[in-house]
mmCIF file with all atom_site columns, C-alpha atoms in Angstrom:
data_model
loop_
_atom_site.group_PDB
_atom_site.id
_atom_site.type_symbol
_atom_site.label_atom_id
_atom_site.label_alt_id
_atom_site.label_comp_id
_atom_site.label_asym_id
_atom_site.label_entity_id
_atom_site.label_seq_id
_atom_site.pdbx_PDB_ins_code
_atom_site.Cartn_x
_atom_site.Cartn_y
_atom_site.Cartn_z
_atom_site.occupancy
_atom_site.B_iso_or_equiv
_atom_site.pdbx_formal_charge
_atom_site.auth_seq_id
_atom_site.auth_comp_id
_atom_site.auth_asym_id
_atom_site.auth_atom_id
_atom_site.pdbx_PDB_model_num
ATOM 1   C CA . MET A 1 1   ? 91.404  86.229  105.446 1.00 52.00 ? 1   MET A CA 1
ATOM 2   C CA . PRO A 1 2   ? 93.706  88.463  103.627 1.00 72.00 ? 2   PRO A CA 1
ATOM 3   C CA . LEU A 1 3   ? 92.358  89.804  99.812  1.00 86.00 ? 3   LEU A CA 1
ATOM 4   C CA . HIS A 1 4   ? 93.709  88.242  97.134  1.00 88.00 ? 4   HIS A CA 1
ATOM 5   C CA . VAL A 1 5   ? 95.082  90.932  94.537  1.00 87.00 ? 5   VAL A CA 1
ATOM 6   C CA . PRO A 1 6   ? 96.320  89.344  91.615  1.00 86.00 ? 6   PRO A CA 1
ATOM 7   C CA . SER A 1 7   ? 99.601  90.386  89.832  1.00 90.00 ? 7   SER A CA 1
ATOM 8   C CA . ALA A 1 8   ? 99.627  93.096  87.407  1.00 93.00 ? 8   ALA A CA 1
ATOM 9   C CA . PRO A 1 9   ? 101.336 92.353  83.973  1.00 95.00 ? 9   PRO A CA 1
ATOM 10  C CA . ALA A 1 10  ? 104.602 93.371  84.024  1.00 96.00 ? 10  ALA A CA 1
ATOM 11  C CA . PRO A 1 11  ? 104.964 95.582  80.916  1.00 96.00 ? 11  PRO A CA 1
ATOM 12  C CA . ALA A 1 12  ? 101.474 97.184  82.518  1.00 97.00 ? 12  ALA A CA 1
ATOM 13  C CA . LEU A 1 13  ? 103.938 98.260  85.552  1.00 96.00 ? 13  LEU A CA 1
ATOM 14  C CA . ARG A 1 14  ? 107.200 99.178  83.601  1.00 96.00 ? 14  ARG A CA 1
ATOM 15  C CA . SER A 1 15  ? 104.685 101.519 81.393  1.00 96.00 ? 15  SER A CA 1
ATOM 16  C CA . VAL A 1 16  ? 103.414 103.456 84.823  1.00 96.00 ? 16  VAL A CA 1
ATOM 17  C CA . LEU A 1 17  ? 106.657 103.732 86.457  1.00 95.00 ? 17  LEU A CA 1
ATOM 18  C CA . ALA A 1 18  ? 108.093 105.003 82.771  1.00 94.00 ? 18  ALA A CA 1
ATOM 19  C CA . ALA A 1 19  ? 105.407 107.685 83.133  1.00 93.00 ? 19  ALA A CA 1
ATOM 20  C CA . LEU A 1 20  ? 106.128 108.248 86.657  1.00 92.00 ? 20  LEU A CA 1
ATOM 21  C CA . SER A 1 21  ? 109.398 108.956 85.660  1.00 91.00 ? 21  SER A CA 1
ATOM 22  C CA . SER A 1 22  ? 108.965 110.923 82.838  1.00 88.00 ? 22  SER A CA 1
ATOM 23  C CA . PRO A 1 23  ? 108.932 114.846 83.762  1.00 82.00 ? 23  PRO A CA 1
ATOM 24  C CA . THR A 1 24  ? 106.764 115.284 80.828  1.00 83.00 ? 24  THR A CA 1
ATOM 25  C CA . ALA A 1 25  ? 103.453 112.975 81.612  1.00 81.00 ? 25  ALA A CA 1
ATOM 26  C CA . VAL A 1 26  ? 103.717 114.058 85.272  1.00 78.00 ? 26  VAL A CA 1
ATOM 27  C CA . ARG A 1 27  ? 103.961 117.763 84.311  1.00 77.00 ? 27  ARG A CA 1
ATOM 28  C CA . GLN A 1 28  ? 100.936 117.179 81.717  1.00 76.00 ? 28  GLN A CA 1
ATOM 29  C CA . ALA A 1 29  ? 98.979  115.138 83.815  1.00 76.00 ? 29  ALA A CA 1
ATOM 30  C CA . ARG A 1 30  ? 95.341  117.135 84.462  1.00 74.00 ? 30  ARG A CA 1
ATOM 31  C CA . THR A 1 31  ? 96.157  115.646 88.463  1.00 80.00 ? 31  THR A CA 1
ATOM 32  C CA . SER A 1 32  ? 97.147  118.674 90.565  1.00 83.00 ? 32  SER A CA 1
ATOM 33  C CA . ALA A 1 33  ? 98.173  116.635 93.877  1.00 81.00 ? 33  ALA A CA 1
ATOM 34  C CA . LEU A 1 34  ? 101.055 114.584 91.161  1.00 83.00 ? 34  LEU A CA 1
ATOM 35  C CA . ARG A 1 35  ? 102.236 117.719 89.843  1.00 79.00 ? 35  ARG A CA 1
ATOM 36  C CA . SER A 1 36  ? 102.919 119.330 93.038  1.00 82.00 ? 36  SER A CA 1
ATOM 37  C CA . VAL A 1 37  ? 104.503 116.782 95.133  1.00 82.00 ? 37  VAL A CA 1
ATOM 38  C CA . GLN A 1 38  ? 107.702 116.701 96.122  1.00 80.00 ? 38  GLN A CA 1
ATOM 39  C CA . GLY A 1 39  ? 108.459 113.187 97.693  1.00 80.00 ? 39  GLY A CA 1
ATOM 40  C CA . PRO A 1 40  ? 108.580 109.827 95.566  1.00 87.00 ? 40  PRO A CA 1
ATOM 41  C CA . LEU A 1 41  ? 105.747 108.105 93.665  1.00 90.00 ? 41  LEU A CA 1
ATOM 42  C CA . SER A 1 42  ? 105.138 104.688 93.693  1.00 93.00 ? 42  SER A CA 1
ATOM 43  C CA . PRO A 1 43  ? 102.345 102.364 91.754  1.00 95.00 ? 43  PRO A CA 1
ATOM 44  C CA . GLU A 1 44  ? 100.933 100.194 94.627  1.00 95.00 ? 44  GLU A CA 1
ATOM 45  C CA . LEU A 1 45  ? 97.811  97.986  94.826  1.00 94.00 ? 45  LEU A CA 1
ATOM 46  C CA . PRO A 1 46  ? 97.373  96.929  91.205  1.00 96.00 ? 46  PRO A CA 1
ATOM 47  C CA . LEU A 1 47  ? 93.655  95.792  90.307  1.00 96.00 ? 47  LEU A CA 1
ATOM 48  C CA . PRO A 1 48  ? 92.221  95.243  87.149  1.00 96.00 ? 48  PRO A CA 1
ATOM 49  C CA . VAL A 1 49  ? 89.485  96.911  85.901  1.00 96.00 ? 49  VAL A CA 1
ATOM 50  C CA . HIS A 1 50  ? 86.744  94.914  83.943  1.00 95.00 ? 50  HIS A CA 1
ATOM 51  C CA . VAL A 1 51  ? 83.798  96.538  82.208  1.00 94.00 ? 51  VAL A CA 1
ATOM 52  C CA . LEU A 1 52  ? 80.400  95.278  82.034  1.00 92.00 ? 52  LEU A CA 1
ATOM 53  C CA . ASP A 1 53  ? 78.885  97.066  78.586  1.00 85.00 ? 53  ASP A CA 1
ATOM 54  C CA . ARG A 1 54  ? 75.229  95.817  79.053  1.00 80.00 ? 54  ARG A CA 1
ATOM 55  C CA . ILE A 1 55  ? 73.370  94.824  82.018  1.00 78.00 ? 55  ILE A CA 1
ATOM 56  C CA . THR A 1 56  ? 70.291  92.244  80.885  1.00 71.00 ? 56  THR A CA 1
ATOM 57  C CA . PRO A 1 57  ? 67.874  90.962  83.057  1.00 66.00 ? 57  PRO A CA 1
ATOM 58  C CA . THR A 1 58  ? 68.524  87.592  81.437  1.00 64.00 ? 58  THR A CA 1
ATOM 59  C CA . GLY A 1 59  ? 69.220  84.500  83.680  1.00 63.00 ? 59  GLY A CA 1
ATOM 60  C CA . THR A 1 60  ? 72.459  83.776  82.335  1.00 66.00 ? 60  THR A CA 1
ATOM 61  C CA . ALA A 1 61  ? 75.929  85.172  84.190  1.00 68.00 ? 61  ALA A CA 1
ATOM 62  C CA . PRO A 1 62  ? 76.702  88.825  82.859  1.00 80.00 ? 62  PRO A CA 1
ATOM 63  C CA . ARG A 1 63  ? 79.808  88.442  81.205  1.00 83.00 ? 63  ARG A CA 1
ATOM 64  C CA . THR A 1 64  ? 82.756  91.452  81.566  1.00 91.00 ? 64  THR A CA 1
ATOM 65  C CA . ARG A 1 65  ? 85.563  92.525  79.796  1.00 92.00 ? 65  ARG A CA 1
ATOM 66  C CA . LEU A 1 66  ? 89.154  93.121  80.701  1.00 93.00 ? 66  LEU A CA 1
ATOM 67  C CA . ALA A 1 67  ? 89.689  97.062  79.969  1.00 94.00 ? 67  ALA A CA 1
ATOM 68  C CA . ALA A 1 68  ? 92.560  98.350  82.259  1.00 95.00 ? 68  ALA A CA 1
ATOM 69  C CA . TRP A 1 69  ? 94.845  97.699  84.674  1.00 97.00 ? 69  TRP A CA 1
ATOM 70  C CA . ARG A 1 70  ? 95.194  100.525 87.662  1.00 97.00 ? 70  ARG A CA 1
ATOM 71  C CA . PHE A 1 71  ? 97.417  101.741 89.973  1.00 97.00 ? 71  PHE A CA 1
ATOM 72  C CA . LEU A 1 72  ? 97.113  103.876 92.981  1.00 96.00 ? 72  LEU A CA 1
ATOM 73  C CA . ILE A 1 73  ? 99.888  106.251 92.837  1.00 95.00 ? 73  ILE A CA 1
ATOM 74  C CA . ARG A 1 74  ? 101.133 106.994 96.745  1.00 94.00 ? 74  ARG A CA 1
ATOM 75  C CA . SER A 1 75  ? 103.356 109.260 98.337  1.00 91.00 ? 75  SER A CA 1
ATOM 76  C CA . GLU A 1 76  ? 103.936 109.741 102.053 1.00 88.00 ? 76  GLU A CA 1
ATOM 77  C CA . GLY A 1 77  ? 101.748 106.693 102.694 1.00 86.00 ? 77  GLY A CA 1
ATOM 78  C CA . ARG A 1 78  ? 98.606  108.532 100.702 1.00 88.00 ? 78  ARG A CA 1
ATOM 79  C CA . ALA A 1 79  ? 96.928  107.755 97.157  1.00 91.00 ? 79  ALA A CA 1
ATOM 80  C CA . ILE A 1 80  ? 97.402  111.372 95.632  1.00 93.00 ? 80  ILE A CA 1
ATOM 81  C CA . ALA A 1 81  ? 96.241  109.914 92.289  1.00 94.00 ? 81  ALA A CA 1
ATOM 82  C CA . ALA A 1 82  ? 95.404  106.712 90.063  1.00 95.00 ? 82  ALA A CA 1
ATOM 83  C CA . ALA A 1 83  ? 97.149  105.496 86.842  1.00 96.00 ? 83  ALA A CA 1
ATOM 84  C CA . ASP A 1 84  ? 95.630  103.574 84.282  1.00 96.00 ? 84  ASP A CA 1
ATOM 85  C CA . THR A 1 85  ? 96.867  101.153 81.419  1.00 97.00 ? 85  THR A CA 1
ATOM 86  C CA . MET A 1 86  ? 95.215  100.270 78.722  1.00 95.00 ? 86  MET A CA 1
ATOM 87  C CA . LEU A 1 87  ? 96.150  97.235  75.931  1.00 91.00 ? 87  LEU A CA 1
ATOM 88  C CA . THR A 1 88  ? 97.275  97.808  72.796  1.00 93.00 ? 88  THR A CA 1
ATOM 89  C CA . PRO A 1 89  ? 98.076  95.965  69.798  1.00 93.00 ? 89  PRO A CA 1
ATOM 90  C CA . ASP A 1 90  ? 102.042 95.851  71.414  1.00 91.00 ? 90  ASP A CA 1
ATOM 91  C CA . GLY A 1 91  ? 100.697 94.910  75.020  1.00 92.00 ? 91  GLY A CA 1
ATOM 92  C CA . TRP A 1 92  ? 99.857  96.983  78.299  1.00 95.00 ? 92  TRP A CA 1
ATOM 93  C CA . SER A 1 93  ? 100.646 100.619 77.973  1.00 96.00 ? 93  SER A CA 1
ATOM 94  C CA . PHE A 1 94  ? 100.126 103.709 80.478  1.00 95.00 ? 94  PHE A CA 1
ATOM 95  C CA . SER A 1 95  ? 96.587  105.630 79.255  1.00 94.00 ? 95  SER A CA 1
ATOM 96  C CA . HIS A 1 96  ? 96.497  108.440 81.843  1.00 93.00 ? 96  HIS A CA 1
ATOM 97  C CA . PHE A 1 97  ? 96.819  109.853 85.474  1.00 93.00 ? 97  PHE A CA 1
ATOM 98  C CA . PHE A 1 98  ? 93.773  111.216 87.373  1.00 93.00 ? 98  PHE A CA 1
ATOM 99  C CA . GLU A 1 99  ? 92.454  111.662 90.747  1.00 92.00 ? 99  GLU A CA 1
ATOM 100 C CA . GLY A 1 100 ? 89.114  112.417 92.656  1.00 91.00 ? 100 GLY A CA 1
ATOM 101 C CA . PRO A 1 101 ? 86.850  110.543 94.792  1.00 92.00 ? 101 PRO A CA 1
ATOM 102 C CA . TYR A 1 102 ? 87.571  106.994 93.552  1.00 93.00 ? 102 TYR A CA 1
ATOM 103 C CA . LEU A 1 103 ? 90.314  106.869 95.131  1.00 93.00 ? 103 LEU A CA 1
ATOM 104 C CA . ALA A 1 104 ? 89.979  107.169 98.574  1.00 93.00 ? 104 ALA A CA 1
ATOM 105 C CA . SER A 1 105 ? 86.510  105.036 98.269  1.00 96.00 ? 105 SER A CA 1
ATOM 106 C CA . THR A 1 106 ? 88.826  102.282 96.120  1.00 95.00 ? 106 THR A CA 1
ATOM 107 C CA . GLU A 1 107 ? 91.043  102.220 99.240  1.00 94.00 ? 107 GLU A CA 1
ATOM 108 C CA . LEU A 1 108 ? 87.923  102.217 102.203 1.00 95.00 ? 108 LEU A CA 1
ATOM 109 C CA . ALA A 1 109 ? 86.313  99.231  100.342 1.00 95.00 ? 109 ALA A CA 1
ATOM 110 C CA . VAL A 1 110 ? 89.550  97.334  99.950  1.00 94.00 ? 110 VAL A CA 1
ATOM 111 C CA . ARG A 1 111 ? 90.342  97.875  103.855 1.00 93.00 ? 111 ARG A CA 1
ATOM 112 C CA . GLN A 1 112 ? 86.820  96.581  104.139 1.00 94.00 ? 112 GLN A CA 1
ATOM 113 C CA . ALA A 1 113 ? 87.116  93.317  102.104 1.00 94.00 ? 113 ALA A CA 1
ATOM 114 C CA . GLU A 1 114 ? 90.531  92.825  104.417 1.00 92.00 ? 114 GLU A CA 1
ATOM 115 C CA . ALA A 1 115 ? 89.056  92.519  107.374 1.00 92.00 ? 115 ALA A CA 1
ATOM 116 C CA . SER A 1 116 ? 86.325  89.873  105.628 1.00 88.00 ? 116 SER A CA 1
ATOM 117 C CA . PRO A 1 117 ? 86.864  86.443  106.743 1.00 89.00 ? 117 PRO A CA 1
ATOM 118 C CA . THR A 1 118 ? 85.901  85.183  103.202 1.00 88.00 ? 118 THR A CA 1
ATOM 119 C CA . ALA A 1 119 ? 88.807  85.121  100.734 1.00 89.00 ? 119 ALA A CA 1
ATOM 120 C CA . TYR A 1 120 ? 88.280  86.780  97.404  1.00 91.00 ? 120 TYR A CA 1
ATOM 121 C CA . GLN A 1 121 ? 90.113  88.131  94.873  1.00 91.00 ? 121 GLN A CA 1
ATOM 122 C CA . ALA A 1 122 ? 89.832  91.768  94.296  1.00 94.00 ? 122 ALA A CA 1
ATOM 123 C CA . ARG A 1 123 ? 88.690  93.518  91.056  1.00 95.00 ? 123 ARG A CA 1
ATOM 124 C CA . LEU A 1 124 ? 87.155  97.015  89.908  1.00 97.00 ? 124 LEU A CA 1
ATOM 125 C CA . LEU A 1 125 ? 83.750  96.792  88.002  1.00 96.00 ? 125 LEU A CA 1
ATOM 126 C CA . SER A 1 126 ? 82.976  99.700  85.943  1.00 95.00 ? 126 SER A CA 1
ATOM 127 C CA . ILE A 1 127 ? 78.996  99.849  84.695  1.00 93.00 ? 127 ILE A CA 1
ATOM 128 C CA . PRO A 1 128 ? 78.813  102.632 82.357  1.00 92.00 ? 128 PRO A CA 1
ATOM 129 C CA . GLU A 1 129 ? 75.293  102.189 82.253  1.00 89.00 ? 129 GLU A CA 1
ATOM 130 C CA . LEU A 1 130 ? 75.112  103.096 85.624  1.00 91.00 ? 130 LEU A CA 1
ATOM 131 C CA . TYR A 1 131 ? 77.762  105.714 85.469  1.00 92.00 ? 131 TYR A CA 1
ATOM 132 C CA . MET A 1 132 ? 78.836  103.094 88.802  1.00 94.00 ? 132 MET A CA 1
ATOM 133 C CA . LEU A 1 133 ? 82.287  101.929 89.931  1.00 97.00 ? 133 LEU A CA 1
ATOM 134 C CA . THR A 1 134 ? 82.451  98.907  92.432  1.00 97.00 ? 134 THR A CA 1
ATOM 135 C CA . LEU A 1 135 ? 85.091  96.787  93.892  1.00 97.00 ? 135 LEU A CA 1
ATOM 136 C CA . TRP A 1 136 ? 84.495  93.572  92.745  1.00 96.00 ? 136 TRP A CA 1
ATOM 137 C CA . LEU A 1 137 ? 84.976  90.827  95.012  1.00 94.00 ? 137 LEU A CA 1
ATOM 138 C CA . HIS A 1 138 ? 85.357  87.644  93.179  1.00 90.00 ? 138 HIS A CA 1
ATOM 139 C CA . ASP A 1 139 ? 84.549  84.370  95.267  1.00 83.00 ? 139 ASP A CA 1
ATOM 140 C CA . ASN A 1 140 ? 87.466  82.167  93.689  1.00 73.00 ? 140 ASN A CA 1
ATOM 141 C CA . PRO A 1 141 ? 90.726  83.979  95.250  1.00 61.00 ? 141 PRO A CA 1
ATOM 142 C CA . ASP A 1 142 ? 92.806  81.491  93.007  1.00 65.00 ? 142 ASP A CA 1
ATOM 143 C CA . ASP A 1 143 ? 91.272  82.569  89.782  1.00 64.00 ? 143 ASP A CA 1
ATOM 144 C CA . ASP A 1 144 ? 93.699  83.356  87.143  1.00 60.00 ? 144 ASP A CA 1
ATOM 145 C CA . ALA A 1 145 ? 91.473  85.048  84.768  1.00 53.00 ? 145 ALA A CA 1
ATOM 146 C CA . ALA A 1 146 ? 92.058  88.280  86.040  1.00 53.00 ? 146 ALA A CA 1
ATOM 147 C CA . ASP A 1 147 ? 93.555  89.211  82.991  1.00 50.00 ? 147 ASP A CA 1
ATOM 148 C CA . ALA A 1 148 ? 91.087  87.819  80.647  1.00 58.00 ? 148 ALA A CA 1
ATOM 149 C CA . SER A 1 149 ? 86.955  88.190  79.882  1.00 59.00 ? 149 SER A CA 1
ATOM 150 C CA . GLY A 1 150 ? 85.573  87.541  83.547  1.00 81.00 ? 150 GLY A CA 1
ATOM 151 C CA . VAL A 1 151 ? 82.512  86.352  84.439  1.00 84.00 ? 151 VAL A CA 1
ATOM 152 C CA . LEU A 1 152 ? 80.224  87.640  87.398  1.00 87.00 ? 152 LEU A CA 1
ATOM 153 C CA . ALA A 1 153 ? 79.455  84.573  89.605  1.00 87.00 ? 153 ALA A CA 1
ATOM 154 C CA . PRO A 1 154 ? 75.794  85.208  91.690  1.00 87.00 ? 154 PRO A CA 1
ATOM 155 C CA . ALA A 1 155 ? 78.237  84.372  94.910  1.00 87.00 ? 155 ALA A CA 1
ATOM 156 C CA . ASP A 1 156 ? 81.132  87.522  93.817  1.00 92.00 ? 156 ASP A CA 1
ATOM 157 C CA . VAL A 1 157 ? 80.510  90.548  95.861  1.00 95.00 ? 157 VAL A CA 1
ATOM 158 C CA . LEU A 1 158 ? 79.778  94.142  94.469  1.00 96.00 ? 158 LEU A CA 1
ATOM 159 C CA . VAL A 1 159 ? 80.689  97.372  96.621  1.00 97.00 ? 159 VAL A CA 1
ATOM 160 C CA . PRO A 1 160 ? 79.752  100.304 95.316  1.00 97.00 ? 160 PRO A CA 1
ATOM 161 C CA . LEU A 1 161 ? 82.340  103.275 95.307  1.00 97.00 ? 161 LEU A CA 1
ATOM 162 C CA . ALA A 1 162 ? 81.150  106.442 96.077  1.00 96.00 ? 162 ALA A CA 1
ATOM 163 C CA . PRO A 1 163 ? 79.912  108.409 94.692  1.00 94.00 ? 163 PRO A CA 1
ATOM 164 C CA . ALA A 1 164 ? 77.600  105.657 93.813  1.00 93.00 ? 164 ALA A CA 1
ATOM 165 C CA . PRO A 1 165 ? 74.256  105.990 91.628  1.00 90.00 ? 165 PRO A CA 1
ATOM 166 C CA . PRO A 1 166 ? 70.674  107.195 93.399  1.00 88.00 ? 166 PRO A CA 1
ATOM 167 C CA . GLY A 1 167 ? 68.761  104.664 95.281  1.00 86.00 ? 167 GLY A CA 1
ATOM 168 C CA . ILE A 1 168 ? 72.475  102.454 95.512  1.00 91.00 ? 168 ILE A CA 1
ATOM 169 C CA . ALA A 1 169 ? 74.538  102.595 99.039  1.00 92.00 ? 169 ALA A CA 1
ATOM 170 C CA . ALA A 1 170 ? 78.210  103.098 98.436  1.00 95.00 ? 170 ALA A CA 1
ATOM 171 C CA . HIS A 1 171 ? 80.407  100.916 100.590 1.00 96.00 ? 171 HIS A CA 1
ATOM 172 C CA . ARG A 1 172 ? 77.569  98.537  101.095 1.00 96.00 ? 172 ARG A CA 1
ATOM 173 C CA . PRO A 1 173 ? 78.489  95.102  100.285 1.00 96.00 ? 173 PRO A CA 1
ATOM 174 C CA . HIS A 1 174 ? 76.191  93.280  97.460  1.00 94.00 ? 174 HIS A CA 1
ATOM 175 C CA . ARG A 1 175 ? 76.196  89.577  96.461  1.00 94.00 ? 175 ARG A CA 1
ATOM 176 C CA . VAL A 1 176 ? 75.988  89.675  92.628  1.00 90.00 ? 176 VAL A CA 1
ATOM 177 C CA . ALA A 1 177 ? 72.763  87.632  92.796  1.00 87.00 ? 177 ALA A CA 1
ATOM 178 C CA . ASP A 1 178 ? 71.046  90.593  94.784  1.00 90.00 ? 178 ASP A CA 1
ATOM 179 C CA . LEU A 1 179 ? 72.160  93.523  93.340  1.00 89.00 ? 179 LEU A CA 1
ATOM 180 C CA . LEU A 1 180 ? 72.152  92.476  89.603  1.00 85.00 ? 180 LEU A CA 1
ATOM 181 C CA . PRO A 1 181 ? 67.929  92.547  89.892  1.00 83.00 ? 181 PRO A CA 1
ATOM 182 C CA . VAL A 1 182 ? 68.098  96.274  91.453  1.00 84.00 ? 182 VAL A CA 1
ATOM 183 C CA . MET A 1 183 ? 70.769  97.241  88.339  1.00 83.00 ? 183 MET A CA 1
ATOM 184 C CA . THR A 1 184 ? 68.810  96.135  85.925  1.00 78.00 ? 184 THR A CA 1
ATOM 185 C CA . LEU A 1 185 ? 65.092  97.859  87.370  1.00 73.00 ? 185 LEU A CA 1
ATOM 186 C CA . ARG A 1 186 ? 68.026  100.980 87.243  1.00 69.00 ? 186 ARG A CA 1
ATOM 187 C CA . VAL A 1 187 ? 68.612  100.495 83.304  1.00 67.00 ? 187 VAL A CA 1
ATOM 188 C CA . ALA A 1 188 ? 65.067  99.481  82.309  1.00 55.00 ? 188 ALA A CA 1
ATOM 189 C CA . PRO A 1 189 ? 63.048  101.924 80.513  1.00 57.00 ? 189 PRO A CA 1
ATOM 190 C CA . GLY A 1 190 ? 60.278  103.697 82.095  1.00 52.00 ? 190 GLY A CA 1
ATOM 191 C CA . PRO A 1 191 ? 56.405  103.118 80.596  1.00 54.00 ? 191 PRO A CA 1
ATOM 192 C CA . LEU A 1 192 ? 55.561  105.868 78.043  1.00 51.00 ? 192 LEU A CA 1
ATOM 193 C CA . LEU A 1 193 ? 54.519  109.085 78.376  1.00 51.00 ? 193 LEU A CA 1
ATOM 194 C CA . SER A 1 194 ? 50.769  109.691 76.820  1.00 48.00 ? 194 SER A CA 1
ATOM 195 C CA . SER A 1 195 ? 50.269  112.335 74.249  1.00 51.00 ? 195 SER A CA 1
ATOM 196 C CA . ALA A 1 196 ? 46.966  112.784 75.354  1.00 48.00 ? 196 ALA A CA 1
#
């Protein structure tokens, strides 16, 4: 079943296109691949980036906040960089270009999700407490809340992207109900050491 990728807000896409057409923005980007490419560049696979600010052991569904829209920047059929946009008082604006291991990892996770028989809506979920980024497969593919606060539903699936934190396998899908307790243990304070 095809993966549902929500449409990015038009201002977010326009701001990335404007940055790509700006020689100054591309030249000043901290991405060598973007600066050295000769062919045309295109922003593709827009994904909302949600942030889970706090992992708590409570029984309530964790809430996230929408922090960005991310576009993979392609040249000659391959992703060479990504562009993030951010919400400002004037709307969605270009933030920055970057590269790194999450590009290939995102593409791999999306291909794996597209092979799933279950329909999902694709999102990214950043978990700063664990230095972790996941592909968030939202169980309701028709949910229009991709651009609002989101709730991690127990049936949603998280696919940790590489590099994943120690003890959590990259590219292995986990239901939120199963992975959340593991994440909670990872951020729980350890026992205090005795000074004796």
